[in-house]
Coordinates of C-alpha atoms in Angstrom, one line a residue:
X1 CA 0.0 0.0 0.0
X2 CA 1.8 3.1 -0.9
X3 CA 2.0 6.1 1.3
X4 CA -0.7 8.6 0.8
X5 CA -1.7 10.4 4.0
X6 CA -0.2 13.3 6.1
X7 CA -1.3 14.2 9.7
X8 CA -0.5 17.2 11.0
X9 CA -1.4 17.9 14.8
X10 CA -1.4 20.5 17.3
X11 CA -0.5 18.8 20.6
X12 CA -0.8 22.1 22.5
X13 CA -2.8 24.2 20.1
X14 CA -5.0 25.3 23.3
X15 CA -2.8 26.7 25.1
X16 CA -0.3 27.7 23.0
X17 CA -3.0 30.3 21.4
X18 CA -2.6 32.4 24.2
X19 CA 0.8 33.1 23.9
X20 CA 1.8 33.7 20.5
X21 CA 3.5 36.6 21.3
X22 CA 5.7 35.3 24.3
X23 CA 4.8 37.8 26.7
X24 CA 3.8 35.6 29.2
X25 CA 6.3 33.1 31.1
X26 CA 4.3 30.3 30.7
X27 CA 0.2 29.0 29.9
X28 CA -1.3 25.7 31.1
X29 CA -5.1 24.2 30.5
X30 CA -7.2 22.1 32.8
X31 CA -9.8 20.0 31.9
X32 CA -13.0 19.0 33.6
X33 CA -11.2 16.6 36.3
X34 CA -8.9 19.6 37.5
X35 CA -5.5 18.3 35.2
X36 CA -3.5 20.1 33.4
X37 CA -4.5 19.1 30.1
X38 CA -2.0 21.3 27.6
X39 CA 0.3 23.8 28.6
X40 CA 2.8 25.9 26.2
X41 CA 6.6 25.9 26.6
X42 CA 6.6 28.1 29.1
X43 CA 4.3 26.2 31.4
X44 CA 6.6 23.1 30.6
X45 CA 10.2 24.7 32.3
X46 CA 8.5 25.4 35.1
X47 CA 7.8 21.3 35.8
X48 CA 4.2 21.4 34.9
X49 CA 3.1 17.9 33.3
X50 CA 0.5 16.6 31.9
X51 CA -2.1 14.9 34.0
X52 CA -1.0 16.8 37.0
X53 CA -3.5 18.2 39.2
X54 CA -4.4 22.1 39.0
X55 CA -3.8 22.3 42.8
X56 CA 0.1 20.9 42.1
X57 CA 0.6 23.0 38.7
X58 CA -0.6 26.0 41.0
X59 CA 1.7 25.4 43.7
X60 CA 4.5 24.8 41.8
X61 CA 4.3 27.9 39.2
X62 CA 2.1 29.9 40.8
X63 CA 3.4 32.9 38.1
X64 CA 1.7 31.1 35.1
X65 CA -1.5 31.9 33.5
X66 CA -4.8 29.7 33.6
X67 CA -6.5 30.1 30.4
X68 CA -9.9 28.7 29.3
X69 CA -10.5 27.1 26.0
X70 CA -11.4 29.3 23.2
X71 CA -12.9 27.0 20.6
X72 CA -13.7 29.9 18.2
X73 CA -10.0 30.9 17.7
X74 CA -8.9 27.2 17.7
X75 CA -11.5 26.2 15.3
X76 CA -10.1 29.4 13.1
X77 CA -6.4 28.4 13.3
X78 CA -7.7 24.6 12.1
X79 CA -9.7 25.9 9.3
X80 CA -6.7 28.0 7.9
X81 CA -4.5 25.2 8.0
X82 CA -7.1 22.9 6.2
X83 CA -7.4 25.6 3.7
X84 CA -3.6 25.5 3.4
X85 CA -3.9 21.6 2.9
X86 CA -6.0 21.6 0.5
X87 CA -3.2 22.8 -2.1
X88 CA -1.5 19.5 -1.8
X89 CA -4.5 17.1 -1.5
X90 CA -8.0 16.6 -2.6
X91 CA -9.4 16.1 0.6
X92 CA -8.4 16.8 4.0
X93 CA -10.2 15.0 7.2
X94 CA -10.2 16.0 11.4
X95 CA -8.8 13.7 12.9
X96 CA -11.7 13.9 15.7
X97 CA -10.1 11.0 17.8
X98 CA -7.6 14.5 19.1
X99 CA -8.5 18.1 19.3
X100 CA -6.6 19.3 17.0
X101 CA -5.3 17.1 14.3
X102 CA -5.9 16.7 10.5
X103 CA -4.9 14.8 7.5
X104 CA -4.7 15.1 3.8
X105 CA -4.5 12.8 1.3
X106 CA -1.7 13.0 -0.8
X107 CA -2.4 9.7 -3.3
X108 CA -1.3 10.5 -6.5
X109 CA -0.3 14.0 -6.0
X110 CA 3.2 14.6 -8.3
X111 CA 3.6 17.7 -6.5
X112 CA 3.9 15.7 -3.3
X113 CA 6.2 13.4 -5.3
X114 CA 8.2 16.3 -6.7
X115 CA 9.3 18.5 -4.0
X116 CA 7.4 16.7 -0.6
X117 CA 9.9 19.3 1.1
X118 CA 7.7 22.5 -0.2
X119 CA 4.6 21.0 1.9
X120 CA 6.5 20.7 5.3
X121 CA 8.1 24.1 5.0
X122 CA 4.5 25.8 4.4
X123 CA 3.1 24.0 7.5
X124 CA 6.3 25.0 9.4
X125 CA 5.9 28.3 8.1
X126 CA 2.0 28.5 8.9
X127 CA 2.8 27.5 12.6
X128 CA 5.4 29.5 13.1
X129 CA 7.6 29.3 16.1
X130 CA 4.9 29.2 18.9
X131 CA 3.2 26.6 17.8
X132 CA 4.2 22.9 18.4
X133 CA 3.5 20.8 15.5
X134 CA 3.5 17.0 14.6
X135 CA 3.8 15.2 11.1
X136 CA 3.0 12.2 10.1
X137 CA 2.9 10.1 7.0
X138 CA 1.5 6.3 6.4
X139 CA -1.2 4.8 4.2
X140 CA -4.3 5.5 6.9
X141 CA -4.8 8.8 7.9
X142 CA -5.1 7.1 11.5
X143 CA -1.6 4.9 11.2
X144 CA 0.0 9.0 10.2
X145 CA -1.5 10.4 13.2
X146 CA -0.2 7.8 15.7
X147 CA 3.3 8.1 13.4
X148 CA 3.0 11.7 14.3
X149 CA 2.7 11.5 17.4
X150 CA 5.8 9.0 17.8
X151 CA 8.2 11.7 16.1
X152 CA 9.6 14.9 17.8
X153 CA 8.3 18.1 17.1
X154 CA 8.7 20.3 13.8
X155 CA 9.8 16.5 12.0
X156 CA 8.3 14.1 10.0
X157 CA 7.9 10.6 11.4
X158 CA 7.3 7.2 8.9
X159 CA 8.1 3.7 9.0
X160 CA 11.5 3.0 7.5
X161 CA 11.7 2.4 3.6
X162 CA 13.3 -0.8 3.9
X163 CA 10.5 -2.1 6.0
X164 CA 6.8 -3.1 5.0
X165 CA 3.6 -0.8 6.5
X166 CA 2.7 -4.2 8.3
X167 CA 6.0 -4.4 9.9
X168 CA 6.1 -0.9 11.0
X169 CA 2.4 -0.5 12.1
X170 CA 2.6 -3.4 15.0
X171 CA 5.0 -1.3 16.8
X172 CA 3.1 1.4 17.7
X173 CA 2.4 1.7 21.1
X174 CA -0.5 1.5 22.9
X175 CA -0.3 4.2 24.8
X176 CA -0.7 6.0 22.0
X177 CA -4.2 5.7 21.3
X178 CA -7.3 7.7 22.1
X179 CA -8.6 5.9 25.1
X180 CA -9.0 6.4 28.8
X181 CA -6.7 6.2 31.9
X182 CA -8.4 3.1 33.0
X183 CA -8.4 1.2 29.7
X184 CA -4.5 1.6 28.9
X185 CA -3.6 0.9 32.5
X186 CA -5.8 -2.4 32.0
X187 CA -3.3 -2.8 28.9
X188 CA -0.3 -2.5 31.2
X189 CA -1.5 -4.4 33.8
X190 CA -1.8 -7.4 30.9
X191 CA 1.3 -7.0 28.8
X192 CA 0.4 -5.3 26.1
X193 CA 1.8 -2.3 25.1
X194 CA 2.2 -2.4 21.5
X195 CA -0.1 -3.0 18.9
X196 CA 1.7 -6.1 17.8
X197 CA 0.7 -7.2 21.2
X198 CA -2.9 -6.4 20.7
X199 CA -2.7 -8.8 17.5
X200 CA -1.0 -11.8 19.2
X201 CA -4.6 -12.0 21.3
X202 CA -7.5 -13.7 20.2
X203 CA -10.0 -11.8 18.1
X204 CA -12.7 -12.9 20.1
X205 CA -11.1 -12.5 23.1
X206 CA -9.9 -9.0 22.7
X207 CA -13.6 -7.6 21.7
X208 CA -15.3 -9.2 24.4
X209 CA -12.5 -7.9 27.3
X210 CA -12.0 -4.1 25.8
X211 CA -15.2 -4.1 23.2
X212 CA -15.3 -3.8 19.8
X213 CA -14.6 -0.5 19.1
X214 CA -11.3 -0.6 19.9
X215 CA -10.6 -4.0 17.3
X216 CA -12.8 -1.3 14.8
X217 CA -9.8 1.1 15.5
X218 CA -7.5 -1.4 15.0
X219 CA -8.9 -2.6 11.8
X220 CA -8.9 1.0 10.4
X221 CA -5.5 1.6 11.4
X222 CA -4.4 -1.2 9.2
X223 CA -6.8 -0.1 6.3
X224 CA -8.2 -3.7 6.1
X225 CA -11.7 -1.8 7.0
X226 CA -13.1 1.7 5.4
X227 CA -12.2 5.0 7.5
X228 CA -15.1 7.3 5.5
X229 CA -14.6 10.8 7.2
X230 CA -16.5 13.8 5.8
X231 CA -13.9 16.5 4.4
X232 CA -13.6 19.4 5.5
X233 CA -15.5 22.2 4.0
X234 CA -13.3 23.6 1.2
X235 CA -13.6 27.5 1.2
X236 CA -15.0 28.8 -1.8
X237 CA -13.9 32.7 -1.4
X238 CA -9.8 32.6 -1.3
X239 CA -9.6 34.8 2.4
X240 CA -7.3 34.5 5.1
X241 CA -8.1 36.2 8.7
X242 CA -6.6 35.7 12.2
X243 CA -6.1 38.0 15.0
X244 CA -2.5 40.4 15.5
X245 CA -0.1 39.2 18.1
X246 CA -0.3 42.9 19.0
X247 CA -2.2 46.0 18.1
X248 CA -0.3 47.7 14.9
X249 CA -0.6 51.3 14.0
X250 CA 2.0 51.7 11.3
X251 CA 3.5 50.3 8.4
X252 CA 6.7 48.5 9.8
X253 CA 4.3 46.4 12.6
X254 CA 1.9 45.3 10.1
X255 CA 4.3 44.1 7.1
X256 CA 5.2 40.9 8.5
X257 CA 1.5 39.9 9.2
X258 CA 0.8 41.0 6.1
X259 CA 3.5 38.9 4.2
X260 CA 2.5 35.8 6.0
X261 CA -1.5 36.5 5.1
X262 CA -0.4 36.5 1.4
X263 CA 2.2 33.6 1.9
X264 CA -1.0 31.7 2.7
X265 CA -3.0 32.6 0.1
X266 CA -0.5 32.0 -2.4
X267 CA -0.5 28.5 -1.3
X268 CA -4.1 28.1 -1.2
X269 CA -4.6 29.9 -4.5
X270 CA -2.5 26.6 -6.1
X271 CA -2.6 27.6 -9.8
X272 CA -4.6 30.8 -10.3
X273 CA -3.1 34.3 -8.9
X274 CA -4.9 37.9 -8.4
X275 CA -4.9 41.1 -9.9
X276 CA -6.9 43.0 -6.9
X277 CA -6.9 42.6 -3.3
X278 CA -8.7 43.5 -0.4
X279 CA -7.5 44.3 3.4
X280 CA -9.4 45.1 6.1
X281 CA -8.3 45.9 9.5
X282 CA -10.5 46.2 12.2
X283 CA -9.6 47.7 15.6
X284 CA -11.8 48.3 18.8
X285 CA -13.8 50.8 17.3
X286 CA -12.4 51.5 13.9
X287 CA -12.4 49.6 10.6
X288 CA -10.0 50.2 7.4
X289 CA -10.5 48.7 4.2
X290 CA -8.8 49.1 1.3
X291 CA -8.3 47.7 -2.7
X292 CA -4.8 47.2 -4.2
X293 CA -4.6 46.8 -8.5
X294 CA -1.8 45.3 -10.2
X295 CA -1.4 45.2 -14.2
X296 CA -0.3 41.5 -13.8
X297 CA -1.4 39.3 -11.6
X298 CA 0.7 38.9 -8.6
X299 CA 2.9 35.9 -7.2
X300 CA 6.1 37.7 -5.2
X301 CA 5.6 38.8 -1.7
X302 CA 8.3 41.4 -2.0
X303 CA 6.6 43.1 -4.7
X304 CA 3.0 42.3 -3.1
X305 CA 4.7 44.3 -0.1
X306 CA 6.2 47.0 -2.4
X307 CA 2.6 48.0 -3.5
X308 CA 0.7 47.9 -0.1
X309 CA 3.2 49.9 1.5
X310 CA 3.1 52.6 -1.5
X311 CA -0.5 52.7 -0.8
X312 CA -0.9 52.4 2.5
X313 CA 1.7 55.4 3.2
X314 CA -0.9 57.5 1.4
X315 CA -3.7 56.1 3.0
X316 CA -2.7 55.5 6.3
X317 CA -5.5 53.7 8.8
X318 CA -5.3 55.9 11.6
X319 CA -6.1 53.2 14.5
X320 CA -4.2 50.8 16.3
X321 CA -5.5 47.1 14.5
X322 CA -6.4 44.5 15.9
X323 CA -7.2 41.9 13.4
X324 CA -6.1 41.5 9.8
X325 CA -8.0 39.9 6.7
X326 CA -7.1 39.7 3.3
X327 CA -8.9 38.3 0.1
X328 CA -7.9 37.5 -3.4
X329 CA -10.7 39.2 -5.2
X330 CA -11.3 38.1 -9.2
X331 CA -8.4 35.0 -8.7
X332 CA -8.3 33.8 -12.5
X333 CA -6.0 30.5 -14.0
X334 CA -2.1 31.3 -13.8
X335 CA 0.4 29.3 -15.8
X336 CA 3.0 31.5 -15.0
X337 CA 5.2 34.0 -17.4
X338 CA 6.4 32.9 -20.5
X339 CA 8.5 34.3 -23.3
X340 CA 11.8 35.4 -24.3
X341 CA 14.0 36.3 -21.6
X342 CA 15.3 39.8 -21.6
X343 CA 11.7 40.6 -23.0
X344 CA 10.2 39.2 -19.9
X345 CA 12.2 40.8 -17.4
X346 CA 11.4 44.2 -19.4
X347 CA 7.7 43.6 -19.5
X348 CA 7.9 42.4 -15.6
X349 CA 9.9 45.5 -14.8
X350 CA 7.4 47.6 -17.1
X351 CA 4.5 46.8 -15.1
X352 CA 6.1 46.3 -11.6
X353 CA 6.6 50.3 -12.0
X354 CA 3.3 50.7 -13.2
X355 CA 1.6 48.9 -10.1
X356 CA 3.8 51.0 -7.9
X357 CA 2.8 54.2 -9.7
X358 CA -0.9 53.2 -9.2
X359 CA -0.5 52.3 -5.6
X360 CA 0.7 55.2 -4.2
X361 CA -1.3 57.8 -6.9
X362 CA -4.5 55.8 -7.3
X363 CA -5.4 53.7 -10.1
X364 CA -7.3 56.6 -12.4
X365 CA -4.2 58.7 -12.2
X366 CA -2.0 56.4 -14.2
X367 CA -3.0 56.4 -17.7
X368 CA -1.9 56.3 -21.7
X369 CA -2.2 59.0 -24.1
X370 CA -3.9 57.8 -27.9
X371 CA -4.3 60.1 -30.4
X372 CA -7.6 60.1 -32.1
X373 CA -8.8 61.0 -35.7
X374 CA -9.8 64.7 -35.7
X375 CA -8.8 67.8 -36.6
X376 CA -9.8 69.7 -32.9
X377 CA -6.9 69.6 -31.0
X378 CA -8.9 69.3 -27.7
X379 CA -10.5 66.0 -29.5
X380 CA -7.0 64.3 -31.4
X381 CA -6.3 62.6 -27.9
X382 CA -7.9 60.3 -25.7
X383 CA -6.6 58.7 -22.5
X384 CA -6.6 54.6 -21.8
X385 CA -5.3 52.6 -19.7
X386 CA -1.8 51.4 -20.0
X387 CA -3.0 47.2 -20.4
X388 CA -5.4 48.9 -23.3
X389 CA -4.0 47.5 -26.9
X390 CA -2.7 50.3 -28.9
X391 CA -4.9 51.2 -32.0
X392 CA -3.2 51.7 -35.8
X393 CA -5.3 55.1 -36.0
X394 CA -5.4 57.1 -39.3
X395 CA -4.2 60.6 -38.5
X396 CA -5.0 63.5 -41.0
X397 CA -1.2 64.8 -42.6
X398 CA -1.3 68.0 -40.1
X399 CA 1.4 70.3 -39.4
X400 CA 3.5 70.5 -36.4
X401 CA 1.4 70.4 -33.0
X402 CA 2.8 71.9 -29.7
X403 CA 3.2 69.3 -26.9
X404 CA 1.8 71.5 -24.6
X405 CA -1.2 72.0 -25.5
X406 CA -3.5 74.1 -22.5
X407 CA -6.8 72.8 -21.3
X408 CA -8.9 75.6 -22.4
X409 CA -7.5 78.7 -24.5
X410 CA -6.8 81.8 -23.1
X411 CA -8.1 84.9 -24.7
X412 CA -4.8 87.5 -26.2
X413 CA -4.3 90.3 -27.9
X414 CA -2.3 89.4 -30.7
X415 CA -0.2 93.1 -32.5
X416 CA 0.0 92.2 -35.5
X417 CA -1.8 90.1 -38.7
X418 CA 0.1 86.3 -39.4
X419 CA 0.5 86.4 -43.4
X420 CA -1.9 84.1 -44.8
X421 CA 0.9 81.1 -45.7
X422 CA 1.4 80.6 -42.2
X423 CA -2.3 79.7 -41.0
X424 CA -3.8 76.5 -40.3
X425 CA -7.1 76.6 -40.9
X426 CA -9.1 74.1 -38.6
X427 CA -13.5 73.3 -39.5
X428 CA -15.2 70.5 -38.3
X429 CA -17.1 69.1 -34.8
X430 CA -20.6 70.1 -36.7
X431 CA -21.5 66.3 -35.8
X432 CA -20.9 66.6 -32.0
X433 CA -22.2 69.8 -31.0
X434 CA -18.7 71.3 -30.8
X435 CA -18.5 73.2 -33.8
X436 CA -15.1 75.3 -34.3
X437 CA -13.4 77.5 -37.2
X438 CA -10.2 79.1 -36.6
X439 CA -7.3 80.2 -38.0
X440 CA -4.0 78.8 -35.9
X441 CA -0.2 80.4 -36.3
X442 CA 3.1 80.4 -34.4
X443 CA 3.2 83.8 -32.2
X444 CA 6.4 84.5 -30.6
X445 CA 5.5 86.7 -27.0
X446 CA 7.6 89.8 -26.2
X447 CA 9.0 87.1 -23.8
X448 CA 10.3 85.0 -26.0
X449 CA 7.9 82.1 -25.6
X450 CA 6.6 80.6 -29.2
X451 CA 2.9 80.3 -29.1
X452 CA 0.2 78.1 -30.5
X453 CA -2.6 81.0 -31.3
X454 CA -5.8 80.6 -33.0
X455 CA -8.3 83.4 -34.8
X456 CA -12.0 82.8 -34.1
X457 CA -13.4 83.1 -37.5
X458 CA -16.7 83.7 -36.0
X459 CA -15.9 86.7 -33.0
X460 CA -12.7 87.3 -34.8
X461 CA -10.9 87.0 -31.4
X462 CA -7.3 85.7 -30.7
X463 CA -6.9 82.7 -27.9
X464 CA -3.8 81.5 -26.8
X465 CA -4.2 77.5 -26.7
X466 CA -0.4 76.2 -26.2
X467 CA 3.0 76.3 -26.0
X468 CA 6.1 75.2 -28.0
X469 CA 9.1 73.5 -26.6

């Protein structure tokens, strides 16, 4: 049977939520006998085990902090890390047998195959270094888990290669598995402390002295019978949204958050990449949310950073945040960049200045200038956008046009007649409303500046309406 599932579990996901930050020294849990039933790092240098009664774990360090469970944020943290699975597998499974453990299924996957070292630096990554993480891999999600469990923290634990699943399977302990106090010391007080141990027993014998739910377990450990688990629900919108270690007012405290937010996404978002996001901050009384564009769509967190710090410079928040979310908004398929290299690192520079230049003045200030088929100078331009293909447009054989060219002409008073040869006569916008007829001639100022001027054929009145270089 070849090996196809990866657990991942949290041993101390309940209380480790609560101190993310390190601030405190240490963070223990009790459950509903009074024992400390997780505790962080902290809590475990000061000699607090698990099992121990909250009466010891208080005498002993009476400095560390008693938390409560919050099922909401540990339900949140699970979710974005079965979001994150799903880039690797097509399905991921809780492990409900722990509080906090998953599996995906990685059959078949020749990404998996390729570069299985991508996958465990991305859950390493999404932990972090606060939170304590276990990895697994075997051919039942339940065999990974109890792997998992086996190895040390941060590594990934599997039966040796030289050795068969069957082989490796029996070894695992007994301790190891879900049940209660009293049924594993009943195993002790037998001999059996492996599962190899479990097997040398009669069939009969072992459902009718520890029930059959436990030979159930068994059998699903070794795959001989079905495990169906009902997937967990794949998110449809491509979000991400947790909580800030600490409130952040500026720039510097919120770009790491930030990069790790998009890291995340980009791993979620598998082949397809984003052209606009959204991020909303929300503090105690406050909310901030803002749109990023980018011409292409966008795959590099230092340029993803680039362009949210140009724009959120100019449109600072103004609160101290507390939480962060951001969303992919219109994600579309993404093969990656092709063509010839020194043209694609000019296009990709091209457009990473352009995305800049629209972050920090807005995306309407950034545009293309066209020129259009008519005589009216006011009308033989048109602004698009800079992605907008560039039309072959007929222009009429004109003469020479000032660059500057003013938005609306100034009234002059021209000294002296232009000869004849030297004006431009301009007729036309009869079809739009905008009707003009003038006569248009170089004018050099007392200045020295060489004007664009124009004769209004109708009021016979001189206008100014730009400037040569």
């Amino acid at each position: 049977m070849a090996e196809q599932w990866l657990a991942v579990i949290f041993p101390a996901l309940a209380a480790e939520l609560w101190n993310l930050d390190g601030t405190l020294p240490g963070v223990w849990i009790a459950d509903t006998r009074q024992r400390v039933w997780q505790m962080d790092a902290g809590a475990a240098k000061q000699g607090i085990q698990i099992g121990m009664s909250a009466a010891q774990a208080r005498a002993l360090a009476p400095q560390l902090q008693v938390m409560q469970r919050d099922a909401e944020r540990e339900f949140n943290l699970l979710d974005r890390c079965a979001q994150l699975l799903y880039a690797w597998g097509p399905q991921v499974v809780a492990l409900q047998e722990w509080p906090h453990a998953l599996a995906v299924e990685l059959q078949g996957n020749s990404r998996w195959r390729a570069r299985p070292q991508a996958l465990l630096q991305a859950i390493r990554e999404f932990a972090g270094e606060r939170l304590r993480i276990r990895l697994g891999l075997a051919p039942t999600s339940l065999a990974a888990a109890l792997f998992a469990w086996q190895g040390k923290d941060g590594e990934l634990c599997h039966g040796p290669a030289d050795r068969s699943f069957t082989e490796c399977w029996q070894e695992i302990p007994l301790k190891l598995l879900p049940a209660n106090d009293t049924l594993h010391a009943r195993w002790e007080s037998l001999g059996l402390y492996s599962c190899g141990d479990w097997l040398r027993l009669d069939r009969r014998e072992r459902a009718l002295r520890f029930g059959p739910e436990w030979e159930r377990f068994l059998d699903r450990l070794r795959g001989i019978r079905a495990d169906p688990r009902s997937p967990w629900p794949l998110q449809e919108e491509f979000v991400v949204a947790f909580p800030l270690l600490q409130e952040v007012s500026d720039w510097q405290g919120l770009r790491f958050p930030l990069r790790r937010a998009f890291q995340e996404l980009r791993l979620r978002l598998r082949h397809r990449a984003s052209t606009r996001w959204e991020l909303l901050l929300q503090g105690r009384d406050a909310q901030y949310r803002q749109l990023l564009h980018s011409r292409d769509p966008l795959t590099s967190a230092e340029l993803f950073l680039q362009l949210w710090q140009e724009r959120l410079q100019r449109h600072p928040w103004g609160f101290a945040a507390r939480h962060l979310q951001l969303r992919a908004m219109d994600t579309e398929n993404w093969a990656g960049e092709q063509g010839a290299f020194w043209e694609q690192n000019l296009l990709r520079e091209q457009g990473q200045l352009l995305d800049r230049w629209r972050a920090r003045l807005g995306v309407d200030s950034i545009y293309r200038v066209q020129p259009r088929a008519d005589h009216r100078p006011e009308y033989a331009w048109h602004s698009v956008v800079p992605e907008e293909s560039e039309t072959n447009t007929a222009l009429p054989d004109l003469r020479p046009r000032p660059l500057w060219l003013l938005p609306e002409p100034i009234p002059v008073s021209v000294l002296h007649e232009p000869e004849t040869s030297e004006l431009e006569r301009i007729e036309g916008g009869w079809w739009d409303g905008h009707d003009v007829s003038r006569d248009y001639f170089r004018w050099r100022r007392s200045d020295g500046a060489e004007c664009w001027v124009f004769r209004d054929r109708r009021s016979a009145r001189y206008f100014l309406h730009g400037y040569f270089a």
